[in-house]
mmCIF file of C-alpha atoms in Angstrom:
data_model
loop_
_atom_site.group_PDB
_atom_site.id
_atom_site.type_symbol
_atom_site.label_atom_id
_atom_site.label_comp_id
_atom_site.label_asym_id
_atom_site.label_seq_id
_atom_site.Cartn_x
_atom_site.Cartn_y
_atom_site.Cartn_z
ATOM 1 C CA UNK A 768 -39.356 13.928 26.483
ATOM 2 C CA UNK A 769 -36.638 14.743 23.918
ATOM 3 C CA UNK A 770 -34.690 11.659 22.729
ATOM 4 C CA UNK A 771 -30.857 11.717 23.580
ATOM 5 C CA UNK A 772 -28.405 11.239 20.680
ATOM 6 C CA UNK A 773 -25.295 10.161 19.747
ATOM 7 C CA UNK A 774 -22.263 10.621 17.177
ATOM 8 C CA UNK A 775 -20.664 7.665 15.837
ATOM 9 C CA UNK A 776 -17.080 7.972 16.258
ATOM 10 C CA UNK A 777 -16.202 6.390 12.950
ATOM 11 C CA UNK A 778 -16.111 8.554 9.924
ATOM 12 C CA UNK A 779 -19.404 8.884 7.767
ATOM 13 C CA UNK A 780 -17.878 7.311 4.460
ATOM 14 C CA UNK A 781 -16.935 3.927 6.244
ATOM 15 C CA UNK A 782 -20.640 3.678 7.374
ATOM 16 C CA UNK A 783 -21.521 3.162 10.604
ATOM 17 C CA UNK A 784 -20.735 0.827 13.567
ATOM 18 C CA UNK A 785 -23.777 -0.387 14.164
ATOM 19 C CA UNK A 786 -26.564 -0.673 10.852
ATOM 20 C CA UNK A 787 -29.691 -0.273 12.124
ATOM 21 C CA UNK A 788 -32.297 -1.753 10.180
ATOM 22 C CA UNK A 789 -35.583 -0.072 9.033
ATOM 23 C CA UNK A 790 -37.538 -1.389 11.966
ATOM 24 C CA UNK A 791 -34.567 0.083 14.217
ATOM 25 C CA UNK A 792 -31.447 -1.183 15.787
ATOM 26 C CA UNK A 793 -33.770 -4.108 18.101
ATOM 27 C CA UNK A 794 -35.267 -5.656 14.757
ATOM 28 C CA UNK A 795 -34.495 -9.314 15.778
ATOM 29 C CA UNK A 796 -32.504 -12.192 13.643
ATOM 30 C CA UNK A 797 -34.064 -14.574 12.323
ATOM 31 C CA UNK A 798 -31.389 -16.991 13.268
ATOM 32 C CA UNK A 799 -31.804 -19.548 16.264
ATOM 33 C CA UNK A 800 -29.626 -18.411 18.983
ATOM 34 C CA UNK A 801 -29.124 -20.469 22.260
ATOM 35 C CA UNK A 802 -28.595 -17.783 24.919
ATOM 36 C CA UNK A 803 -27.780 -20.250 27.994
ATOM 37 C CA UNK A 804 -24.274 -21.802 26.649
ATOM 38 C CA UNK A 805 -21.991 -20.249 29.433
ATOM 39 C CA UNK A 806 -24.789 -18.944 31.638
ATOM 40 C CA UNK A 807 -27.913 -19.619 32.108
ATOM 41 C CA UNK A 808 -29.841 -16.333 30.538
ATOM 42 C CA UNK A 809 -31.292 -15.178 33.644
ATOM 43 C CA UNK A 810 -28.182 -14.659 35.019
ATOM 44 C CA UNK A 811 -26.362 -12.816 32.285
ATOM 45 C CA UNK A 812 -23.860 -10.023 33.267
ATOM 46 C CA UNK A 813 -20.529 -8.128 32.090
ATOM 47 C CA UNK A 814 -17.679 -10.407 32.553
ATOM 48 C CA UNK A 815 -14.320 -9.179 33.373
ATOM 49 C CA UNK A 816 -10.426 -10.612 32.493
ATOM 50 C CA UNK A 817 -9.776 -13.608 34.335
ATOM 51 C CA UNK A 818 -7.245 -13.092 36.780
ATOM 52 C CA UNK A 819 -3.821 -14.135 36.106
ATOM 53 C CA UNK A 820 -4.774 -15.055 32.479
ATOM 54 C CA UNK A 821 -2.139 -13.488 30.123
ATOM 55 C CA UNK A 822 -2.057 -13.413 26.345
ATOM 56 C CA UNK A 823 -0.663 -15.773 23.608
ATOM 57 C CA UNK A 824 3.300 -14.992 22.809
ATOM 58 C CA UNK A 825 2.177 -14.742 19.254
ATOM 59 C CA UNK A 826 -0.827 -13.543 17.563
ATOM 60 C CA UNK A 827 -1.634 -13.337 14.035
ATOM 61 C CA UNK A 828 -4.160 -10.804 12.434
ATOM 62 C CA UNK A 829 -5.515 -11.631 8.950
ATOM 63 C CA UNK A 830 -7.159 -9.762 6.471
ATOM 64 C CA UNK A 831 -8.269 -9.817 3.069
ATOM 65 C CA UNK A 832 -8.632 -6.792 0.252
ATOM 66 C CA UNK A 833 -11.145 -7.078 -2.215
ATOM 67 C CA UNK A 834 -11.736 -4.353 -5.779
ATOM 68 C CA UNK A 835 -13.764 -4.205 -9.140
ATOM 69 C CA UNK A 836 -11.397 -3.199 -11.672
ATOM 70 C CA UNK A 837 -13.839 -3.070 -14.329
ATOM 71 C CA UNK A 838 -17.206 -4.958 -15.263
ATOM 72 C CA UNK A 839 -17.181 -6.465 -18.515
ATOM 73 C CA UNK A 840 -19.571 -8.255 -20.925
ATOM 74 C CA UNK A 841 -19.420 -11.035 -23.028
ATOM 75 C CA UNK A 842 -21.078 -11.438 -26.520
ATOM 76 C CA UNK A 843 -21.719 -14.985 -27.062
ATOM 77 C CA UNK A 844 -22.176 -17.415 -30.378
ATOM 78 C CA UNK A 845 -25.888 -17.529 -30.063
ATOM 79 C CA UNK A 846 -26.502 -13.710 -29.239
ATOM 80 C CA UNK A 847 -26.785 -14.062 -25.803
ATOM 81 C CA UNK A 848 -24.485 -12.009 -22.948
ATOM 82 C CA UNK A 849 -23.494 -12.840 -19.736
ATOM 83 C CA UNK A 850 -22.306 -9.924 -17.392
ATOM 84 C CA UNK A 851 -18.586 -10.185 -15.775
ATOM 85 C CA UNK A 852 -16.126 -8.766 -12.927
ATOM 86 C CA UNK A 853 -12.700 -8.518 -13.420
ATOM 87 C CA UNK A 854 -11.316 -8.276 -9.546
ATOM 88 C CA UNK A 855 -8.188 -8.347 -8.188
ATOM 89 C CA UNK A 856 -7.799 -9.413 -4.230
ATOM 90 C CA UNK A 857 -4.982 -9.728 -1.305
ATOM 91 C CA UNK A 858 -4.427 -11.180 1.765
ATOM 92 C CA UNK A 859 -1.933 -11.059 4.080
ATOM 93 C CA UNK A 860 -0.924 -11.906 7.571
ATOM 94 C CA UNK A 861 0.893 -9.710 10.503
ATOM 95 C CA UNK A 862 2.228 -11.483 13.139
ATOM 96 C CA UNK A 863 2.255 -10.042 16.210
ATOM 97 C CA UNK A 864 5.067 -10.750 19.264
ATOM 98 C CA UNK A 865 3.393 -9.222 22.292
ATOM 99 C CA UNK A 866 7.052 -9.916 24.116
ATOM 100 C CA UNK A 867 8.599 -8.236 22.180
ATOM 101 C CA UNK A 868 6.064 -5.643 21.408
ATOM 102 C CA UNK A 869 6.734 -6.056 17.901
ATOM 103 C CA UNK A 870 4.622 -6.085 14.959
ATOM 104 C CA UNK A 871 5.910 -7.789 11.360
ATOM 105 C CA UNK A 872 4.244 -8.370 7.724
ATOM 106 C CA UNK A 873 4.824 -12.174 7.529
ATOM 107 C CA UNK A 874 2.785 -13.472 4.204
ATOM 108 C CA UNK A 875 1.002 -11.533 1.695
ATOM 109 C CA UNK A 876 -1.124 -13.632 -1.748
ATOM 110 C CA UNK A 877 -2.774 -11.684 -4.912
ATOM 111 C CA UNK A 878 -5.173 -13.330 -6.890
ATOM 112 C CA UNK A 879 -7.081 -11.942 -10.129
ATOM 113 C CA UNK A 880 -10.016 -12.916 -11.940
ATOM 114 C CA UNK A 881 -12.576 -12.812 -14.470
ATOM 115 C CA UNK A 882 -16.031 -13.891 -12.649
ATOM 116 C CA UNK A 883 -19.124 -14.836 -14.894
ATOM 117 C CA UNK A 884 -21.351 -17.552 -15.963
ATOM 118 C CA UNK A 885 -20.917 -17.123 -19.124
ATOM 119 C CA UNK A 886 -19.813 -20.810 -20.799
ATOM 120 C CA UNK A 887 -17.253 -19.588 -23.356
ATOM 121 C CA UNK A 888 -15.367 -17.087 -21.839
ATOM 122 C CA UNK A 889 -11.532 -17.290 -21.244
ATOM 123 C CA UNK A 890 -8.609 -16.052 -19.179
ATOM 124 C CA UNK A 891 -7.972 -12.570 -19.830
ATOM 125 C CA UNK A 892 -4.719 -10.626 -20.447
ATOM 126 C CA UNK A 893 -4.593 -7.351 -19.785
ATOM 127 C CA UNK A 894 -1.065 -6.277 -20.292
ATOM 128 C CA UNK A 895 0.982 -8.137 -17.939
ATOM 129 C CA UNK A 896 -1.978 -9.081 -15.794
ATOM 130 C CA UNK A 897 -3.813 -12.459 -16.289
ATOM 131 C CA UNK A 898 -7.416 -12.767 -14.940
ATOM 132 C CA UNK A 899 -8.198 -16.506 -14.506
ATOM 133 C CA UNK A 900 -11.784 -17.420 -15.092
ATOM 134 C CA UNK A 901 -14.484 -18.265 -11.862
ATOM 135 C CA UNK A 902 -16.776 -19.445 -13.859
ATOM 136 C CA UNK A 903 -20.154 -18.831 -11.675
ATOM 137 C CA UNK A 904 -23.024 -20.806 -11.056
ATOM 138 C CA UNK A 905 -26.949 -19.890 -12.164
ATOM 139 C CA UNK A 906 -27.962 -16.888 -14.358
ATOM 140 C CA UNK A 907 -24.840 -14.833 -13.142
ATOM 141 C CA UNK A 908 -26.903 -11.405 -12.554
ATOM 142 C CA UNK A 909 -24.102 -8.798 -12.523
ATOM 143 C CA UNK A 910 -25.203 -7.966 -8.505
ATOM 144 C CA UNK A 911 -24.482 -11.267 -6.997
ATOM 145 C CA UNK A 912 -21.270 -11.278 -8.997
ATOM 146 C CA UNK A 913 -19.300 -9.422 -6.030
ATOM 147 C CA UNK A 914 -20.068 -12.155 -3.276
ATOM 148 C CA UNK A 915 -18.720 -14.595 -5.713
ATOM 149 C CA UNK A 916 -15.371 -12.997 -5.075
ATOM 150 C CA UNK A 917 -15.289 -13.972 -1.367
ATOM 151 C CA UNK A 918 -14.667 -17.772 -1.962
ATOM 152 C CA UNK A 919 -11.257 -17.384 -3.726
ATOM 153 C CA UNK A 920 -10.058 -14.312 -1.232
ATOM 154 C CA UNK A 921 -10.877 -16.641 1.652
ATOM 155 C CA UNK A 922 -9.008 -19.468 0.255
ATOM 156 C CA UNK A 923 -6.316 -16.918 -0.271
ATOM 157 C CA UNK A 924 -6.744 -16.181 3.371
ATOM 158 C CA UNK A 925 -6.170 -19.581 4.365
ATOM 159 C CA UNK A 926 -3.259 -20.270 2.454
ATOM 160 C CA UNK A 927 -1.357 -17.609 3.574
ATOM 161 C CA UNK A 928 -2.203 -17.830 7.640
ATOM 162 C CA UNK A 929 -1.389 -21.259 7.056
ATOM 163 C CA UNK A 930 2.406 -20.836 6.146
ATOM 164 C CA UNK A 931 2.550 -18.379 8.602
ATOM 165 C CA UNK A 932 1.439 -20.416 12.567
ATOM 166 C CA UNK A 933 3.486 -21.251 15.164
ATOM 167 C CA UNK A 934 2.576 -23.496 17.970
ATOM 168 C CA UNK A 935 0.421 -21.900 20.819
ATOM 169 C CA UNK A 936 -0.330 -18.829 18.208
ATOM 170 C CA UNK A 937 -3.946 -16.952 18.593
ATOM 171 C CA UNK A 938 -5.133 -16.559 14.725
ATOM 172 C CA UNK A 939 -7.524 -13.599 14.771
ATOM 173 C CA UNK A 940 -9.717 -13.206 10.799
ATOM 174 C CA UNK A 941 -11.116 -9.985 10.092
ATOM 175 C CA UNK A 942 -14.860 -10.670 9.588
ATOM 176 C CA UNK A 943 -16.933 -14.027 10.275
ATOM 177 C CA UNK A 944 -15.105 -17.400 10.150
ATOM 178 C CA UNK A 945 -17.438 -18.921 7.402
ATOM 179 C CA UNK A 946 -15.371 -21.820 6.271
ATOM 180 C CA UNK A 947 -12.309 -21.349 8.120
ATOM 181 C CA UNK A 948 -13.830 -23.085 11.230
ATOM 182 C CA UNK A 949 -11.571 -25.658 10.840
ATOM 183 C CA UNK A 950 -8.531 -23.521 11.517
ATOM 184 C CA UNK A 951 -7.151 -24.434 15.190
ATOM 185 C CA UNK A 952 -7.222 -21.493 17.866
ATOM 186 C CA UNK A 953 -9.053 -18.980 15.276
ATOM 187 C CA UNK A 954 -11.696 -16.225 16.064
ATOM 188 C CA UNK A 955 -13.632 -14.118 13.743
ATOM 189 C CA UNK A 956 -13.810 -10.612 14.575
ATOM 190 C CA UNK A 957 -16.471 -8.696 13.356
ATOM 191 C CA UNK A 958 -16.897 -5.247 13.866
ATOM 192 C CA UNK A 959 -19.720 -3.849 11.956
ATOM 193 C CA UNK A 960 -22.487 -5.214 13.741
ATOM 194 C CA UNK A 961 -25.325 -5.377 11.113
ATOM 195 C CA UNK A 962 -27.719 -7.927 12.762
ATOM 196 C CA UNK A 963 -29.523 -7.773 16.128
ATOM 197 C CA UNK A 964 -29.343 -11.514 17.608
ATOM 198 C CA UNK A 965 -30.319 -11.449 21.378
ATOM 199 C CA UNK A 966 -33.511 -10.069 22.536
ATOM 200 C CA UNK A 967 -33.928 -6.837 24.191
ATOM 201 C CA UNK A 968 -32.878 -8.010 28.174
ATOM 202 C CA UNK A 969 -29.845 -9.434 26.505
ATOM 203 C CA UNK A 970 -29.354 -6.542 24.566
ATOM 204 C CA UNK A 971 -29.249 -4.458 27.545
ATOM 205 C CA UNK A 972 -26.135 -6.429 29.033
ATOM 206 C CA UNK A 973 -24.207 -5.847 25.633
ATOM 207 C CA UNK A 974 -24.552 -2.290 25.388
ATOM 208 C CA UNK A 975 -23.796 -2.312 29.279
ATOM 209 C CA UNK A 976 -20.095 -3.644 28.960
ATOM 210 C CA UNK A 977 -17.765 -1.450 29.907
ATOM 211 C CA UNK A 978 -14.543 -1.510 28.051
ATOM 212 C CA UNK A 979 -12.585 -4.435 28.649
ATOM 213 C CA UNK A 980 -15.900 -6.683 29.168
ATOM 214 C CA UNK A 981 -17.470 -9.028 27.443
ATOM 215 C CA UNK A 982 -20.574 -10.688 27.014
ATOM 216 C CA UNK A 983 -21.569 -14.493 28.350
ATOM 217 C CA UNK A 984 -20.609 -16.779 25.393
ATOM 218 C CA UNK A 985 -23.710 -17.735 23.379
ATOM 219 C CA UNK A 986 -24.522 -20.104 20.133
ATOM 220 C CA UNK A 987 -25.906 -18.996 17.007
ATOM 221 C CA UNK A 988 -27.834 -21.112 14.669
ATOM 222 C CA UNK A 989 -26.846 -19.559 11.691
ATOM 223 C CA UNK A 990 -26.062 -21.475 8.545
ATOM 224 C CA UNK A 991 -22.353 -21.707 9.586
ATOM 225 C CA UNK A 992 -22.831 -21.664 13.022
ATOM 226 C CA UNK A 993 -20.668 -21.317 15.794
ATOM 227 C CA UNK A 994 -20.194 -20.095 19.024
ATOM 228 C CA UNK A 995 -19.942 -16.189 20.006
ATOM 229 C CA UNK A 996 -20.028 -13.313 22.155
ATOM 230 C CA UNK A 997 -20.051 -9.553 22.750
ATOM 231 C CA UNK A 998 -16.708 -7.475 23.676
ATOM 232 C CA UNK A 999 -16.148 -3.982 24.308
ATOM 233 C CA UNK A 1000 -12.634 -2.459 23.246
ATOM 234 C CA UNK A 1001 -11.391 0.739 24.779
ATOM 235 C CA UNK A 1002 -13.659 3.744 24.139
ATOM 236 C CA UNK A 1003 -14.412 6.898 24.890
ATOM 237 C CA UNK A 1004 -18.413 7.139 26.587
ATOM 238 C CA UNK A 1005 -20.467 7.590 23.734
ATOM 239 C CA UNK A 1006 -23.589 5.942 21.653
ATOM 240 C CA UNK A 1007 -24.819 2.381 22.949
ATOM 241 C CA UNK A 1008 -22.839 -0.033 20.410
ATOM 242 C CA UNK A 1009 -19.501 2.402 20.549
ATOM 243 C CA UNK A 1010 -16.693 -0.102 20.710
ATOM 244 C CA UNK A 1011 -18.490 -3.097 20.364
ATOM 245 C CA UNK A 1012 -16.972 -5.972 18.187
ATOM 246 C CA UNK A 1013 -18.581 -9.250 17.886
ATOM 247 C CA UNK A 1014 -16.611 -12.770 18.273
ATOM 248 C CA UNK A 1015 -16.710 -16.145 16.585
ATOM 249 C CA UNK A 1016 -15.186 -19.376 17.414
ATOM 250 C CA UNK A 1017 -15.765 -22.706 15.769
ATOM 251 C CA UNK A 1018 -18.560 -24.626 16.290
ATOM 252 C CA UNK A 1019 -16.910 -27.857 16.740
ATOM 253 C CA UNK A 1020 -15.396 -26.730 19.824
ATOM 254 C CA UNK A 1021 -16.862 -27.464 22.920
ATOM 255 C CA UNK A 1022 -18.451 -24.842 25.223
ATOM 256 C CA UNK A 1023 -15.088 -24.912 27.694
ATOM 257 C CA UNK A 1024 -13.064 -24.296 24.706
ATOM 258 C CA UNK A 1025 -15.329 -21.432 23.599
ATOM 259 C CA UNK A 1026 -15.133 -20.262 27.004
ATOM 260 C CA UNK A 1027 -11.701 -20.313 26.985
ATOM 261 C CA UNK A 1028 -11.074 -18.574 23.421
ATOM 262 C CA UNK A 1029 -13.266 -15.785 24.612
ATOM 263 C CA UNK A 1030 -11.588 -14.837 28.131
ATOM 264 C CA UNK A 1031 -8.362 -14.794 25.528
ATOM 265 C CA UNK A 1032 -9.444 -12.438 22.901
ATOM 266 C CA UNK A 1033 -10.608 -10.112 26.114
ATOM 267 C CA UNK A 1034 -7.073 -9.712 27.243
ATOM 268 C CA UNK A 1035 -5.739 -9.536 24.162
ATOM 269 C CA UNK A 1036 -7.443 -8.015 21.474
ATOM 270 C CA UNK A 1037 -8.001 -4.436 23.588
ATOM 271 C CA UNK A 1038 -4.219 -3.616 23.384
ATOM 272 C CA UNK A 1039 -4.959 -3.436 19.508
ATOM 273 C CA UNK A 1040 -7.850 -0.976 19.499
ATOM 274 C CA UNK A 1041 -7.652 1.814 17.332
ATOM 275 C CA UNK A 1042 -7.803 5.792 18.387
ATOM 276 C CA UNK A 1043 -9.931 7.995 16.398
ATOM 277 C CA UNK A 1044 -6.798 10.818 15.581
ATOM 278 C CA UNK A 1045 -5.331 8.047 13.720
ATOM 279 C CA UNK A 1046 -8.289 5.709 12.886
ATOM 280 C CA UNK A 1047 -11.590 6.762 11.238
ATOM 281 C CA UNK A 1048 -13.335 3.625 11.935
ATOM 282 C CA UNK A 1049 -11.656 3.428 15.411
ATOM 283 C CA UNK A 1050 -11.407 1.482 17.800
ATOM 284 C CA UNK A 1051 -13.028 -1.450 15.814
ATOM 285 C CA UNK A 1052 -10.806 -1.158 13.031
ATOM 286 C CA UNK A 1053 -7.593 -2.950 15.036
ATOM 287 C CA UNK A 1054 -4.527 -0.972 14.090
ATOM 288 C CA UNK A 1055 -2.207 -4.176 12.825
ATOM 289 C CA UNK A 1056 -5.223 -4.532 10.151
ATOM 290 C CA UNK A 1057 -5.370 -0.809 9.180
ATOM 291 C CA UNK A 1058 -1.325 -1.221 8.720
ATOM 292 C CA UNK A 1059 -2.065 -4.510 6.713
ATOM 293 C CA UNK A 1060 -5.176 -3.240 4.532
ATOM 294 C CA UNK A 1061 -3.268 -0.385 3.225
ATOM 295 C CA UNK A 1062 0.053 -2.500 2.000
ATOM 296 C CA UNK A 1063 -2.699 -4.537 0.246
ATOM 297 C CA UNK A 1064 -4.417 -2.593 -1.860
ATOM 298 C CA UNK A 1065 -1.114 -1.071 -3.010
ATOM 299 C CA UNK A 1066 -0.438 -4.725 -3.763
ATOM 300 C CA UNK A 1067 -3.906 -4.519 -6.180
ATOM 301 C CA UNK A 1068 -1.849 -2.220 -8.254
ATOM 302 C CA UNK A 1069 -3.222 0.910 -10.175
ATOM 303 C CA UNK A 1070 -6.910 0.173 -10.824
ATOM 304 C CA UNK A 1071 -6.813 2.966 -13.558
ATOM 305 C CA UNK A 1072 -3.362 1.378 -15.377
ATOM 306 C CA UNK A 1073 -5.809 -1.832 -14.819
ATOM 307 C CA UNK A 1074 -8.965 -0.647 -16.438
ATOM 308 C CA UNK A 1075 -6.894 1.064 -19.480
ATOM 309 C CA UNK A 1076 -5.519 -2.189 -19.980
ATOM 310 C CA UNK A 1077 -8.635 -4.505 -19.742
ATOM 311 C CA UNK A 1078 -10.305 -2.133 -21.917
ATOM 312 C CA UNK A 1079 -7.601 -2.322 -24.541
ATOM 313 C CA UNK A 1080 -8.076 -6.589 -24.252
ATOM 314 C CA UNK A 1081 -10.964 -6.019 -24.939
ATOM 315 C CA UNK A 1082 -10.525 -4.293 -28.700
ATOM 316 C CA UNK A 1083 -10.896 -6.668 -31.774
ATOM 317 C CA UNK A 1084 -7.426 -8.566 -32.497
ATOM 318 C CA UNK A 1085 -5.940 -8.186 -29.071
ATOM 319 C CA UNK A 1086 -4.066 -10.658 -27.727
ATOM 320 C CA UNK A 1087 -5.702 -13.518 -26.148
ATOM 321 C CA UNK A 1088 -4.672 -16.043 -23.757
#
């Protein structure tokens, strides 16, 4: 029997919606998941929108912008080197009034930096550009330098969702929650679904929902933890995972809170959903974040003007900090 197949609505250079491992798209995670938080596992089924549940007034989207503007080396006293990023990184907040139907730019941060473990380096200048050293822990191999850019963009993220919430607001992070837990009425959204946590029966109920469903609330045992669950934004019919974001909520939170967080982002984060004519990673990518990703890597600057400019730092008897 021939195998069906399916095209992946988002466009090839994004990646894909759903990364299948090697061993295939039900290669299990290693991480302890407790199945039976909202219902008991045998019983598992699409859930639809409460009724008579409406959405927050307010909701706030966050996002965060992350580039490599050029990789540097250092030369140090004793001979040794120590590889380097210099990365620039935004984040910003749109706040969304679903009364008004109105969608605003509220808070925007930039942050630069020169990221390496190497003991004796300093700020850099590059023109009018300062890049504050991270200084990193361990060896510092030049391909674990990029995570190390993810700690100051999520403080960044913090700070400026912070300035920005109102009471009753629904704060909604693009990606996991890591350590933003602590942030009242927050949910990570994730939409590139890169690891396989329920088993195969469970499985079957996820790529089941139909759009505007979700999936029983669950825990995950993960080193941050937290609860989370399955949703389904609007989509055309297409491959099993098409439209299929994942949620977090913190992990302090009890299950009724959980519960409660997830019937909200089901009523409120579908009105968001991308279309593909406008979208290429749609309907995942939400379309207040597409807006909000754009303004910030114009914030970044020109990464060419950039790299000109670290390179000339660079040159014997330039200017240093």
């Amino acid at each position: 029997m021939t195998a069906r197949f399916f095209v992946d609505a988002w466009d090839p250079a994004y990646g894909a919606s759903f990364e299948a491992s090697a061993s295939g798209p039900a290669a299990p995670s290693s991480a302890q998941v407790d199945p039976d938080a909202e219902l008991p596992a045998v019983d598992w089924r699409a859930i639809d929108v409460r009724p008579g549940l409406r959405a927050p007034d307010v909701v706030l989207l966050v996002d965060g912008v992350r580039r490599i503007d050029a990789s540097v080396w250092t030369a140090e006293a004793d001979g040794s080197s120590f590889p380097g990023l210099a990365a620039s990184y935004a984040a910003g907040v749109v706040r969304c009034d679903l009364q008004r139907g109105a969608a605003q730019l509220v808070g925007t941060r930039v942050g630069r930096g020169l990221f390496t473990a190497s003991p004796s380096a300093e700020d850099v200048v590059a023109g009018r550009v300062r890049y504050p050293v991270h200084r990193v822990s361990g060896t510092g191999e030049l391909a674990k330098l990029p995570a190390a850019v993810q700690g100051p963009l999520t403080a960044l993220e913090v700070e400026v969702s912070g300035a920005a919430r109102v009471d009753g607001d629904l704060l909604v992070v693009d990606g996991p929650l890591r350590n933003r837990r602590q942030l009242p009425r927050t949910l990570g959204y994730i939409k590139t679904q890169h690891s396989q946590y329920l088993d195969a029966r469970l499985t079957a109920v996820v790529t089941g929902l139909a759009a505007g469903q979700r999936s029983p609330v669950f825990r995950l045992g993960t080193a941050w933890g937290g609860w989370s669950w399955y949703l389904r934004l609007p989509v055309a019919a297409g491959a099993p995972w098409a439209g299929i974001v994942r949620m977090e909520c913190s992990a302090d939170l009890t299950i009724e809170e959980a519960v409660e967080l997830a019937d909200l982002s089901l009523v409120t984060l579908p009105r968001f959903a991308s279309t593909p004519y406008k979208d290429p990673r749609a309907p995942q990518n939400l379309i207040p974040i597409a807006g909000l990703e754009r303004r910030l890597r114009a914030l970044l600057g020109d990464s060419r003007l950039l790299h000109r400019a670290l390179t000339a730092a660079a040159r014997p008897g330039a200017r240093r900090p």
